[in-house]
Amino acid sequence: MQTSPSDNLATLDTASSAPRPAEPGRPRRPASPWRGRVMAAGLLLAALNLRPAVTSLGPLLEEVRDGLGMSGTVAGVLTSVPAACFAIFGLTAPRLARRWGLGAVVCAGLAAIATGLVLRPLAGGTMVFLAASGLALAGIAVSNILMPVIVKRWFPDRVGAMTGLYSMGLSLGTAAAAAATVPMTDALGGSWRVGLGVWALVAVVALVPWLFLARDRMNGSEAGGSEAGRSAESDTVTGGSASGGPASGASAAVGSGADASATAEAPAADGTAIPITRSPIAWAMAVFFGFQATAAYISMGWMPQIFRDAGVSASTSGVLLAVVMAMGVPLAFVLPRLAARLRHQGVLVVILGVFGLVGYAGLWLAPAEGAWAWAVLLGVANCAFPLALTMIGMRARTHAGVARLSAFAQSIGYLLSIPGPLLVGVLYQHSGGWGQPIALMAGFMVPQIVAGVLAGRDRTLEDEA
């Protein structure tokens, strides 16, 4: 019997995490304090490595294009690769985790990241560079999906604190790669190959604790227990990310409404729940998720180049991208909690959209003069990601419903986000400037706002059954 992506996500926890029964006469191995510290260190180091492959490239994109003879159109393809990899490889994560265990899959993902980042600077042509980037991004994709599951599984009594640690590491890695790549490149001789390759060292360091953690495919049982097995679905499906936002708000939203009704209001097992592809809520969430991911990947791939073409230095352009990414650190903790208190999240969608439209207008009118202001405004607009995760958790009353909605919204959303960075590259190549691409970016905000308002209504999947 063939399973759907939502089935994979919904059943991951029960398939791979339920504690094994103790063997007769054999005592259960107790968890040790040092093992918990290794788990926490592994979580933080893994999170640090889930974005540098993307955000280290933007500040050096001009040098990479010159060195490899890459056209603007091909550069647009390159900036679309992250979304494609997240859409394709992210769906394999649940099945791989059921087969090999969470620790082993994340360890393999980090190995893929390190290998891709080592091979990328050695590329002599565009296709090899794209292939090496794809390998690193495939590792990011599977790890991205599974990290929130690990938080719930290994730290069931500290989900909030460890999700905060994971989120902090994710944001820190994103901003650090954007801000530090150019200065490091200059300090190491000025070669873009060295500047990109140095991030492989961070991935290699992250592998060390995971080589230990991967030894036991059921290592979650001694830290997670049955509580994780009962409730990890909400974190499984609302924590994985396109552009790298925290999952704590989404998890809180799910916990506030889904747990109490998981048994009483679950969809009937006889198939009375409508197919997810016929759900207006699901399609609105998918479109909203897709356009916010489009904005994020355009920012990560093209924002430094926009500033550089306006006369801003390469190092400052990288710092400006870091500002865009770093705005998500404080707001990602505030927005989900605020959204959970509102019956209709559409007002937050509109506010973030207005920030984006003003930022793009400023970027078009005075990109260099108001660069810092535009970076802040666009950074606020990019916080639509944690809002989207929170809304996914609020648009279903059961864990199974959240699983179906998250799998559909994120898979379709990532697919929808693939053409955006590519179209920006094509327009930049053929127009010779940034007027048309920025107009396209601003235009993308309109369907994002409309879909977000529709998705923010106080309705759930179960209401459509």
Short mmCIF file of N, CA, C and O in Angstrom, two decimals, residues 3 60 80 96 137-138 170-171 189-190 225 228 230 247 257 279 293 308 312 326 359 371 406:
data_model
loop_
_atom_site.label_atom_id
_atom_site.label_comp_id
_atom_site.label_asym_id
_atom_site.label_seq_id
_atom_site.Cartn_x
_atom_site.Cartn_y
_atom_site.Cartn_z
N THR A 3 2.01 5.04 0.63
CA THR A 3 1.70 6.04 1.64
C THR A 3 1.95 7.42 1.10
O THR A 3 2.82 7.63 0.27
N LEU A 60 28.95 36.39 -1.88
CA LEU A 60 30.03 36.11 -2.84
C LEU A 60 29.50 35.69 -4.20
O LEU A 60 30.26 35.20 -5.04
N SER A 80 17.30 28.95 -6.61
CA SER A 80 16.06 28.18 -6.48
C SER A 80 16.31 26.77 -5.98
O SER A 80 15.38 26.08 -5.58
N LEU A 96 13.15 7.59 6.11
CA LEU A 96 14.52 7.26 6.49
C LEU A 96 14.65 7.13 8.00
O LEU A 96 15.36 6.24 8.50
N LEU A 137 22.44 20.71 0.34
CA LEU A 137 21.06 21.10 0.63
C LEU A 137 20.17 19.90 0.90
O LEU A 137 19.20 19.99 1.67
N ALA A 138 20.48 18.74 0.29
CA ALA A 138 19.74 17.52 0.61
C ALA A 138 19.95 17.14 2.06
O ALA A 138 19.02 16.74 2.77
N LEU A 170 19.95 28.07 14.87
CA LEU A 170 19.56 28.23 13.48
C LEU A 170 19.73 29.67 13.02
O LEU A 170 20.32 29.95 11.97
N SER A 171 19.22 30.61 13.82
CA SER A 171 19.32 32.02 13.47
C SER A 171 20.77 32.50 13.52
O SER A 171 21.20 33.29 12.67
N GLY A 189 42.90 35.45 2.01
CA GLY A 189 43.54 35.60 0.71
C GLY A 189 42.66 36.12 -0.40
O GLY A 189 43.13 36.37 -1.49
N GLY A 190 41.35 36.22 -0.15
CA GLY A 190 40.46 36.82 -1.14
C GLY A 190 39.82 35.86 -2.12
O GLY A 190 39.06 36.30 -2.99
N GLY A 225 10.89 8.69 26.34
CA GLY A 225 9.81 8.01 27.01
C GLY A 225 8.52 8.08 26.23
O GLY A 225 8.44 8.51 25.11
N ALA A 228 6.92 11.48 24.64
CA ALA A 228 7.31 11.91 23.30
C ALA A 228 6.55 11.14 22.26
O ALA A 228 6.16 11.67 21.23
N ARG A 230 3.63 10.02 22.41
CA ARG A 230 2.24 10.43 22.27
C ARG A 230 2.08 11.77 21.61
O ARG A 230 1.06 12.04 20.99
N ALA A 247 10.53 26.93 15.95
CA ALA A 247 9.31 26.13 15.99
C ALA A 247 8.58 26.26 17.29
O ALA A 247 7.51 25.71 17.46
N GLY A 257 -4.25 23.87 21.65
CA GLY A 257 -5.56 23.53 21.15
C GLY A 257 -5.74 22.10 20.72
O GLY A 257 -6.83 21.58 20.71
N SER A 279 -9.28 20.82 0.36
CA SER A 279 -9.49 21.70 1.50
C SER A 279 -9.09 23.13 1.16
O SER A 279 -7.93 23.40 0.83
N ALA A 293 8.11 31.72 1.55
CA ALA A 293 9.38 31.04 1.26
C ALA A 293 10.06 31.66 0.05
O ALA A 293 11.29 31.78 0.00
N ARG A 308 25.14 45.52 -3.57
CA ARG A 308 26.44 45.70 -4.20
C ARG A 308 26.30 46.49 -5.50
O ARG A 308 27.13 47.35 -5.81
N VAL A 312 27.16 49.57 -2.52
CA VAL A 312 27.52 49.15 -1.17
C VAL A 312 28.62 48.10 -1.26
O VAL A 312 28.62 47.26 -2.16
N ALA A 326 18.65 38.24 10.96
CA ALA A 326 18.66 38.33 12.43
C ALA A 326 17.38 38.91 13.00
O ALA A 326 17.08 38.70 14.18
N GLY A 359 9.52 48.12 2.39
CA GLY A 359 10.93 47.78 2.21
C GLY A 359 11.31 47.68 0.75
O GLY A 359 12.37 48.19 0.33
N ALA A 371 19.78 51.74 3.04
CA ALA A 371 20.01 50.30 3.06
C ALA A 371 19.67 49.66 4.40
O ALA A 371 19.02 48.60 4.46
N SER A 406 0.38 20.16 7.54
CA SER A 406 1.77 20.59 7.44
C SER A 406 2.47 19.94 6.24
O SER A 406 3.20 20.61 5.51
#
